[in-house]
mmCIF file of C-alpha atoms in Angstrom:
data_model
loop_
_atom_site.group_PDB
_atom_site.id
_atom_site.type_symbol
_atom_site.label_atom_id
_atom_site.label_comp_id
_atom_site.label_asym_id
_atom_site.label_seq_id
_atom_site.Cartn_x
_atom_site.Cartn_y
_atom_site.Cartn_z
ATOM 1 C CA MET A 3 -4.725 51.663 14.404
ATOM 2 C CA LYS A 4 -3.304 54.954 15.589
ATOM 3 C CA GLY A 5 -3.413 55.419 19.325
ATOM 4 C CA ASP A 6 -1.672 54.301 22.471
ATOM 5 C CA GLU A 7 1.249 52.031 21.514
ATOM 6 C CA THR A 8 0.481 49.565 24.296
ATOM 7 C CA SER A 9 -3.148 49.115 23.312
ATOM 8 C CA VAL A 10 -2.186 48.874 19.642
ATOM 9 C CA ALA A 11 0.329 46.133 20.419
ATOM 10 C CA LYS A 12 -2.146 44.318 22.666
ATOM 11 C CA GLY A 13 -4.788 44.389 19.946
ATOM 12 C CA PHE A 14 -2.347 42.830 17.488
ATOM 13 C CA GLU A 15 -1.143 40.160 19.939
ATOM 14 C CA GLU A 16 -4.714 38.970 20.459
ATOM 15 C CA HIS A 17 -4.726 37.813 16.842
ATOM 16 C CA ARG A 18 -1.087 36.733 16.560
ATOM 17 C CA PRO A 19 -1.704 32.947 16.962
ATOM 18 C CA LEU A 20 -4.171 32.906 14.063
ATOM 19 C CA LEU A 21 -2.009 35.188 11.925
ATOM 20 C CA PHE A 22 1.113 33.099 12.478
ATOM 21 C CA SER A 23 -0.819 29.903 11.715
ATOM 22 C CA ILE A 24 -1.996 31.336 8.401
ATOM 23 C CA ALA A 25 1.417 32.721 7.445
ATOM 24 C CA TYR A 26 3.330 29.568 8.388
ATOM 25 C CA ARG A 27 1.038 27.299 6.378
ATOM 26 C CA MET A 28 1.252 29.637 3.416
ATOM 27 C CA LEU A 29 5.037 30.048 3.494
ATOM 28 C CA GLY A 30 6.342 26.835 5.062
ATOM 29 C CA SER A 31 8.796 28.937 7.033
ATOM 30 C CA ALA A 32 8.441 30.244 10.567
ATOM 31 C CA THR A 33 11.165 32.818 9.901
ATOM 32 C CA ASP A 34 9.373 34.191 6.850
ATOM 33 C CA ALA A 35 6.054 34.072 8.718
ATOM 34 C CA GLU A 36 7.509 36.256 11.478
ATOM 35 C CA ASP A 37 8.792 38.725 8.883
ATOM 36 C CA VAL A 38 5.297 38.944 7.425
ATOM 37 C CA LEU A 39 3.757 39.468 10.864
ATOM 38 C CA GLN A 40 6.226 42.266 11.561
ATOM 39 C CA GLU A 41 5.170 44.039 8.376
ATOM 40 C CA ALA A 42 1.505 43.404 9.206
ATOM 41 C CA TYR A 43 2.005 44.980 12.637
ATOM 42 C CA LEU A 44 3.487 48.113 11.074
ATOM 43 C CA ARG A 45 0.442 48.442 8.835
ATOM 44 C CA TRP A 46 -1.862 47.788 11.783
ATOM 45 C CA ARG A 47 -0.120 50.498 13.801
ATOM 46 C CA GLU A 48 -0.484 53.052 11.020
ATOM 47 C CA ALA A 49 -4.071 52.238 10.092
ATOM 48 C CA SER A 50 -6.923 54.550 10.984
ATOM 49 C CA THR A 51 -9.431 53.210 13.522
ATOM 50 C CA GLY A 52 -12.314 54.235 11.283
ATOM 51 C CA GLU A 53 -11.071 51.985 8.480
ATOM 52 C CA ILE A 54 -11.208 48.793 10.543
ATOM 53 C CA ARG A 55 -14.585 47.211 11.279
ATOM 54 C CA SER A 56 -13.178 43.787 12.166
ATOM 55 C CA PRO A 57 -9.570 43.627 13.393
ATOM 56 C CA GLN A 58 -9.354 39.879 12.675
ATOM 57 C CA ALA A 59 -10.639 40.274 9.127
ATOM 58 C CA TYR A 60 -8.365 43.241 8.488
ATOM 59 C CA LEU A 61 -5.234 41.546 9.840
ATOM 60 C CA SER A 62 -5.986 38.219 8.145
ATOM 61 C CA THR A 63 -6.345 40.057 4.840
ATOM 62 C CA VAL A 64 -3.090 41.965 5.319
ATOM 63 C CA VAL A 65 -1.186 38.811 6.247
ATOM 64 C CA THR A 66 -2.670 36.837 3.338
ATOM 65 C CA ARG A 67 -1.741 39.470 0.765
ATOM 66 C CA LEU A 68 1.752 39.879 2.208
ATOM 67 C CA CYS A 69 2.215 36.107 2.048
ATOM 68 C CA ILE A 70 1.108 35.971 -1.592
ATOM 69 C CA ASP A 71 3.626 38.679 -2.477
ATOM 70 C CA HIS A 72 6.291 36.915 -0.426
ATOM 71 C CA LEU A 73 5.676 33.587 -2.160
ATOM 72 C CA ARG A 74 6.097 35.205 -5.560
ATOM 73 C CA ARG A 75 9.468 36.605 -4.502
ATOM 74 C CA LEU A 76 10.517 33.295 -2.936
ATOM 75 C CA LYS A 77 10.007 31.264 -6.097
ATOM 76 C CA ALA A 78 13.338 32.164 -7.697
ATOM 77 C CA ARG A 79 15.205 31.824 -4.409
ATOM 78 C CA ARG A 80 13.900 28.309 -3.809
ATOM 79 C CA GLU A 81 14.706 27.267 -7.369
ATOM 80 C CA ASP A 82 18.360 28.111 -6.637
ATOM 81 C CA TYR A 83 18.344 26.277 -3.296
ATOM 82 C CA THR A 84 21.145 23.733 -2.810
ATOM 83 C CA GLY A 85 19.649 20.237 -2.639
ATOM 84 C CA PRO A 86 16.043 19.426 -1.704
ATOM 85 C CA TRP A 87 14.036 22.189 -0.016
ATOM 86 C CA LEU A 88 11.938 21.216 3.000
ATOM 87 C CA PRO A 89 9.678 23.383 5.154
ATOM 88 C CA GLU A 90 11.071 24.819 8.364
ATOM 89 C CA PRO A 91 9.953 22.476 11.181
ATOM 90 C CA ILE A 92 8.319 23.845 14.321
ATOM 91 C CA ALA A 93 7.825 22.296 17.733
ATOM 92 C CA THR A 94 4.224 21.450 18.685
ATOM 93 C CA GLU A 95 2.542 19.880 21.666
ATOM 94 C CA ALA A 96 1.654 16.195 21.738
ATOM 95 C CA ASP A 97 -2.047 17.071 21.594
ATOM 96 C CA ALA A 98 -1.601 19.144 18.428
ATOM 97 C CA ALA A 99 -2.956 16.206 16.428
ATOM 98 C CA GLY A 100 -6.289 16.427 18.274
ATOM 99 C CA ASP A 101 -7.839 18.451 15.445
ATOM 100 C CA ALA A 102 -7.193 16.149 12.484
ATOM 101 C CA GLU A 103 -7.736 18.788 9.767
ATOM 102 C CA LEU A 104 -5.540 21.413 11.423
ATOM 103 C CA ALA A 105 -2.896 18.785 12.204
ATOM 104 C CA GLU A 106 -2.814 17.618 8.593
ATOM 105 C CA SER A 107 -2.481 21.183 7.299
ATOM 106 C CA LEU A 108 0.513 21.578 9.618
ATOM 107 C CA SER A 109 2.209 18.309 8.662
ATOM 108 C CA MET A 110 5.507 18.233 6.799
ATOM 109 C CA ALA A 111 3.906 16.109 4.076
ATOM 110 C CA MET A 112 1.129 18.645 3.459
ATOM 111 C CA LEU A 113 3.489 21.632 3.502
ATOM 112 C CA VAL A 114 5.623 19.897 0.871
ATOM 113 C CA VAL A 115 2.546 19.385 -1.333
ATOM 114 C CA LEU A 116 1.446 22.999 -0.839
ATOM 115 C CA GLU A 117 4.774 24.101 -2.312
ATOM 116 C CA THR A 118 3.503 22.863 -5.693
ATOM 117 C CA LEU A 119 0.509 25.242 -5.714
ATOM 118 C CA SER A 120 0.519 28.749 -7.114
ATOM 119 C CA PRO A 121 0.553 31.527 -4.465
ATOM 120 C CA LEU A 122 -3.147 32.282 -5.006
ATOM 121 C CA GLU A 123 -4.140 28.613 -4.933
ATOM 122 C CA ARG A 124 -2.166 28.093 -1.753
ATOM 123 C CA ALA A 125 -3.767 31.102 -0.068
ATOM 124 C CA VAL A 126 -7.283 29.992 -0.961
ATOM 125 C CA PHE A 127 -6.618 26.375 0.032
ATOM 126 C CA VAL A 128 -5.147 27.304 3.426
ATOM 127 C CA LEU A 129 -7.861 29.816 4.256
ATOM 128 C CA ARG A 130 -10.672 27.488 3.238
ATOM 129 C CA GLU A 131 -9.463 24.011 4.150
ATOM 130 C CA ALA A 132 -7.416 24.746 7.270
ATOM 131 C CA PHE A 133 -9.382 27.636 8.761
ATOM 132 C CA GLY A 134 -12.837 27.432 7.198
ATOM 133 C CA PHE A 135 -13.100 31.016 5.984
ATOM 134 C CA PRO A 136 -16.247 31.564 3.850
ATOM 135 C CA TYR A 137 -15.662 31.898 0.123
ATOM 136 C CA ALA A 138 -17.070 35.421 0.100
ATOM 137 C CA GLU A 139 -14.622 36.515 2.794
ATOM 138 C CA ILE A 140 -11.686 34.854 1.039
ATOM 139 C CA ALA A 141 -12.666 36.690 -2.159
ATOM 140 C CA GLY A 142 -12.158 40.006 -0.403
ATOM 141 C CA MET A 143 -8.901 38.863 1.150
ATOM 142 C CA VAL A 144 -7.311 37.900 -2.173
ATOM 143 C CA ASP A 145 -9.072 40.562 -4.254
ATOM 144 C CA ARG A 146 -10.863 38.137 -6.548
ATOM 145 C CA SER A 147 -14.518 37.401 -7.285
ATOM 146 C CA GLU A 148 -16.223 34.687 -5.266
ATOM 147 C CA ALA A 149 -16.628 32.632 -8.429
ATOM 148 C CA ALA A 150 -12.905 32.879 -9.116
ATOM 149 C CA VAL A 151 -12.122 31.858 -5.538
ATOM 150 C CA ARG A 152 -14.365 28.803 -5.773
ATOM 151 C CA GLN A 153 -12.572 27.800 -8.973
ATOM 152 C CA LEU A 154 -9.169 28.303 -7.323
ATOM 153 C CA ALA A 155 -10.295 26.227 -4.336
ATOM 154 C CA ARG A 156 -11.538 23.402 -6.540
ATOM 155 C CA ARG A 157 -8.334 23.363 -8.567
ATOM 156 C CA ALA A 158 -6.192 23.430 -5.424
ATOM 157 C CA ARG A 159 -8.167 20.602 -3.779
ATOM 158 C CA GLU A 160 -7.822 18.426 -6.865
ATOM 159 C CA HIS A 161 -4.105 19.156 -7.050
ATOM 160 C CA VAL A 162 -3.557 18.363 -3.371
ATOM 161 C CA ARG A 163 -5.752 15.247 -3.492
ATOM 162 C CA ALA A 164 -3.709 13.872 -6.400
ATOM 163 C CA ARG A 165 -0.391 14.466 -4.659
ATOM 164 C CA ARG A 166 -1.182 14.121 -0.957
ATOM 165 C CA PRO A 167 0.143 10.868 0.485
ATOM 166 C CA ARG A 168 -2.202 8.978 2.787
ATOM 167 C CA PHE A 169 -0.543 8.684 6.159
ATOM 168 C CA GLU A 170 -1.427 7.356 9.579
ATOM 169 C CA ALA A 171 -3.796 9.701 11.409
ATOM 170 C CA ASP A 172 -3.535 7.974 14.807
ATOM 171 C CA PRO A 173 -0.796 9.814 16.761
ATOM 172 C CA GLU A 174 -0.173 6.770 18.965
ATOM 173 C CA ALA A 175 0.493 4.569 15.935
ATOM 174 C CA ARG A 176 2.851 7.194 14.541
ATOM 175 C CA LEU A 177 4.638 7.426 17.871
ATOM 176 C CA ARG A 178 5.116 3.645 18.034
ATOM 177 C CA ALA A 179 6.556 3.625 14.492
ATOM 178 C CA THR A 180 8.905 6.479 15.388
ATOM 179 C CA GLU A 181 10.075 4.642 18.498
ATOM 180 C CA ARG A 182 10.690 1.472 16.471
ATOM 181 C CA PHE A 183 12.613 3.505 13.891
ATOM 182 C CA LEU A 184 14.854 5.144 16.475
ATOM 183 C CA GLU A 185 15.466 1.847 18.272
ATOM 184 C CA ALA A 186 16.333 0.024 15.021
ATOM 185 C CA VAL A 187 18.698 2.737 13.812
ATOM 186 C CA ALA A 188 20.326 3.216 17.209
ATOM 187 C CA GLY A 189 20.836 -0.540 17.545
ATOM 188 C CA GLY A 190 22.047 -1.092 13.998
ATOM 189 C CA ASP A 191 19.374 -3.774 13.589
ATOM 190 C CA LEU A 192 18.983 -4.120 9.830
ATOM 191 C CA GLU A 193 16.161 -6.656 10.090
ATOM 192 C CA ALA A 194 14.146 -4.455 12.459
ATOM 193 C CA LEU A 195 14.850 -1.465 10.244
ATOM 194 C CA MET A 196 13.581 -3.243 7.143
ATOM 195 C CA GLU A 197 10.424 -4.184 9.033
ATOM 196 C CA VAL A 198 9.613 -0.593 9.934
ATOM 197 C CA LEU A 199 10.463 0.875 6.503
ATOM 198 C CA ALA A 200 7.947 0.633 3.661
ATOM 199 C CA PRO A 201 9.392 -0.935 0.478
ATOM 200 C CA ASP A 202 9.018 2.386 -1.373
ATOM 201 C CA VAL A 203 10.274 4.612 1.467
ATOM 202 C CA VAL A 204 11.961 7.889 0.497
ATOM 203 C CA LEU A 205 14.555 9.802 2.526
ATOM 204 C CA ILE A 206 14.777 13.531 1.768
ATOM 205 C CA ALA A 207 17.486 15.615 3.427
ATOM 206 C CA ASP A 208 17.602 19.425 3.527
ATOM 207 C CA GLY A 209 21.052 20.767 4.316
ATOM 208 C CA GLY A 210 20.705 23.909 2.236
ATOM 209 C CA GLY A 211 24.376 23.724 1.307
ATOM 210 C CA LYS A 212 25.206 24.519 4.939
ATOM 211 C CA ALA A 213 25.246 20.979 6.320
ATOM 212 C CA ARG A 214 26.674 17.636 5.245
ATOM 213 C CA ALA A 215 23.536 15.785 4.200
ATOM 214 C CA PRO A 216 22.516 13.819 1.067
ATOM 215 C CA ARG A 217 21.777 16.288 -1.713
ATOM 216 C CA ARG A 218 19.479 13.919 -3.561
ATOM 217 C CA PRO A 219 16.551 11.860 -2.231
ATOM 218 C CA LEU A 220 17.227 8.207 -1.446
ATOM 219 C CA TYR A 221 14.580 5.803 -2.760
ATOM 220 C CA GLY A 222 13.667 2.306 -1.610
ATOM 221 C CA ALA A 223 13.984 0.430 1.653
ATOM 222 C CA GLY A 224 17.288 -1.188 0.723
ATOM 223 C CA LYS A 225 19.103 2.034 -0.105
ATOM 224 C CA VAL A 226 17.587 3.946 2.824
ATOM 225 C CA ALA A 227 18.316 1.102 5.254
ATOM 226 C CA ARG A 228 21.941 0.895 4.130
ATOM 227 C CA PHE A 229 22.336 4.620 4.646
ATOM 228 C CA LEU A 230 20.741 4.483 8.085
ATOM 229 C CA ARG A 231 22.728 1.424 9.055
ATOM 230 C CA SER A 232 25.922 3.287 8.178
ATOM 231 C CA ILE A 233 25.060 5.596 11.057
ATOM 232 C CA SER A 234 23.833 2.766 13.295
ATOM 233 C CA THR A 235 24.114 2.729 17.106
ATOM 234 C CA ARG A 236 22.757 5.665 19.055
ATOM 235 C CA GLU A 237 26.226 7.149 19.363
ATOM 236 C CA LYS A 238 26.922 6.980 15.624
ATOM 237 C CA MET A 239 23.463 8.317 14.839
ATOM 238 C CA ALA A 240 24.091 11.201 17.198
ATOM 239 C CA LEU A 241 27.446 11.808 15.539
ATOM 240 C CA PHE A 242 25.807 11.868 12.118
ATOM 241 C CA LEU A 243 22.934 14.090 13.138
ATOM 242 C CA ARG A 244 25.425 16.422 14.771
ATOM 243 C CA SER A 245 27.940 16.296 11.948
ATOM 244 C CA VAL A 246 25.433 17.544 9.369
ATOM 245 C CA SER A 247 25.829 20.947 10.991
ATOM 246 C CA GLY A 248 29.567 20.779 10.346
ATOM 247 C CA GLU A 249 30.524 21.214 13.989
ATOM 248 C CA PRO A 250 32.050 18.917 16.645
ATOM 249 C CA ALA A 251 29.832 16.069 17.791
ATOM 250 C CA SER A 252 30.449 16.156 21.517
ATOM 251 C CA GLY A 253 27.568 16.172 23.997
ATOM 252 C CA VAL A 254 24.878 15.180 21.514
ATOM 253 C CA GLU A 255 21.505 13.947 22.730
ATOM 254 C CA VAL A 256 18.982 12.214 20.453
ATOM 255 C CA GLY A 257 15.343 11.710 21.369
ATOM 256 C CA ILE A 258 11.721 11.910 20.292
ATOM 257 C CA ALA A 259 9.920 15.244 20.178
ATOM 258 C CA TRP A 260 6.684 16.508 18.625
ATOM 259 C CA ILE A 261 7.251 18.354 15.354
ATOM 260 C CA ASN A 262 4.530 19.796 13.108
ATOM 261 C CA GLY A 263 1.851 17.846 14.926
ATOM 262 C CA ALA A 264 3.642 14.488 14.758
ATOM 263 C CA PRO A 265 6.395 12.632 16.631
ATOM 264 C CA GLY A 266 9.884 13.122 15.240
ATOM 265 C CA VAL A 267 13.536 12.608 16.143
ATOM 266 C CA VAL A 268 15.622 15.578 17.302
ATOM 267 C CA ALA A 269 19.347 15.866 17.975
ATOM 268 C CA THR A 270 20.530 18.599 20.335
ATOM 269 C CA SER A 271 23.885 19.754 21.649
ATOM 270 C CA GLY A 272 24.420 22.295 24.377
ATOM 271 C CA GLY A 273 20.732 23.116 24.384
ATOM 272 C CA ARG A 274 20.713 23.862 20.645
ATOM 273 C CA THR A 275 18.910 21.771 18.061
ATOM 274 C CA VAL A 276 21.236 20.573 15.331
ATOM 275 C CA SER A 277 18.924 18.370 13.235
ATOM 276 C CA ALA A 278 15.351 17.123 13.076
ATOM 277 C CA VAL A 279 13.779 14.073 11.451
ATOM 278 C CA VAL A 280 10.056 13.892 10.652
ATOM 279 C CA LEU A 281 8.523 10.582 9.565
ATOM 280 C CA ASP A 282 5.408 9.952 7.495
ATOM 281 C CA VAL A 283 3.784 6.698 8.594
ATOM 282 C CA SER A 284 1.117 4.530 6.965
ATOM 283 C CA GLY A 285 0.007 1.090 8.083
ATOM 284 C CA GLY A 286 2.606 1.124 10.824
ATOM 285 C CA ARG A 287 5.478 1.544 8.353
ATOM 286 C CA ILE A 288 7.535 4.577 7.418
ATOM 287 C CA ARG A 289 6.872 5.988 3.945
ATOM 288 C CA THR A 290 8.904 9.185 3.994
ATOM 289 C CA ILE A 291 11.811 10.391 6.124
ATOM 290 C CA HIS A 292 12.323 14.157 6.152
ATOM 291 C CA LEU A 293 15.719 15.154 7.565
ATOM 292 C CA VAL A 294 16.176 18.886 8.172
ATOM 293 C CA ALA A 295 19.812 19.766 8.812
ATOM 294 C CA ASN A 296 20.023 23.352 7.563
ATOM 295 C CA PRO A 297 20.932 25.282 10.748
ATOM 296 C CA ASP A 298 18.859 28.252 9.570
ATOM 297 C CA LYS A 299 15.699 26.126 9.877
ATOM 298 C CA LEU A 300 16.087 24.663 13.362
ATOM 299 C CA ALA A 301 15.452 27.579 15.702
ATOM 300 C CA ARG A 302 11.871 26.502 16.451
ATOM 301 C CA VAL A 303 12.521 22.827 17.162
ATOM 302 C CA ARG A 304 13.601 21.627 20.570
ATOM 303 C CA GLY A 305 14.707 18.270 21.913
ATOM 304 C CA THR A 306 13.232 16.383 24.843
#
C-alpha cells in the first residue's frame, strides 16, 4: 500500500494480532511467524492501493501463502533436528482459555498434532477450525477450488480427531494438577508424584542439541517418576531446569506461568527464561509432559 510510511505501518499493525495468530498456529514457532509477518509487511508496503479491497483478506492471504511455503522449506530442517521437536512456547494470559476452541488450537498438544498434517491441510484446518473463515474465502487464500478445500478440511479434521488427545478443558482443574505436580517434584514425594501422573504418561524433552535434556521420550509413570524424582526438591529441580541450558545454576527461580493457554512450569535466572514445562491433563492426572529447553525457543516465555 504505497503512501505515507506511518499510515502504511499503522494499517498493518491493526491486523498484526490476527496475522500472528494465524502464522504461529501454522508454523508452531513464534520466531518463524515473525519472519513471515516481516515479509508480509514488505509486500503490504509495496502493494498498490487499488489492488486491495479488504486489507484483512489481503494480508491473511499473504501470510497464509508465506506460511505454506515456509512449512515446505522447514520439513527437511525439522527431520534433521536433534532429539524430539516441540513447538516454541509463548506466554499467554490466564484468561486465554476463555475461548475453548481458540485455546485448544493454541495448545502444545494441538500444535504437535498439526505438525503431522501437510502444509495445505494445516493451513485449511487452522483457517477454518481456529478462525472460522468461510470455505470460499479459504479457497482464494490457498489458490484451490472450494470443493478441494472442503476435501482438505475433512481430511485434516479426521486426521486431527484420530490423533488429538482428549485433555482437561477446565483451566482451574489444569492449574490444580500443575500445582500438585510442582509440589510433588519439588518435595521429592514419589507417592504424590505417582498419584498425579497417569499410568501411560509421556515426557518429551526438546533440547535441540543445545541443552542437556533427554533425547528420547520417556514412557510410563514409573520411568517418568524416577526421572523426576532424580531432580527432586525445588532446589534440585531448579538446578536441573537451569542446567539444561548448559550454564551455571545460580539464582534460579521456578514457578507457575501461563503458556499456550494453559498453566505450566517456568524456570528463570537473571530475568531470562531457561526452560518451560507444559502439562497435558485429563481426569486430574498428567498425560503428557512437554519440556522445552532449547534456548532458541524460550524468548517468548516468562516466569512469574
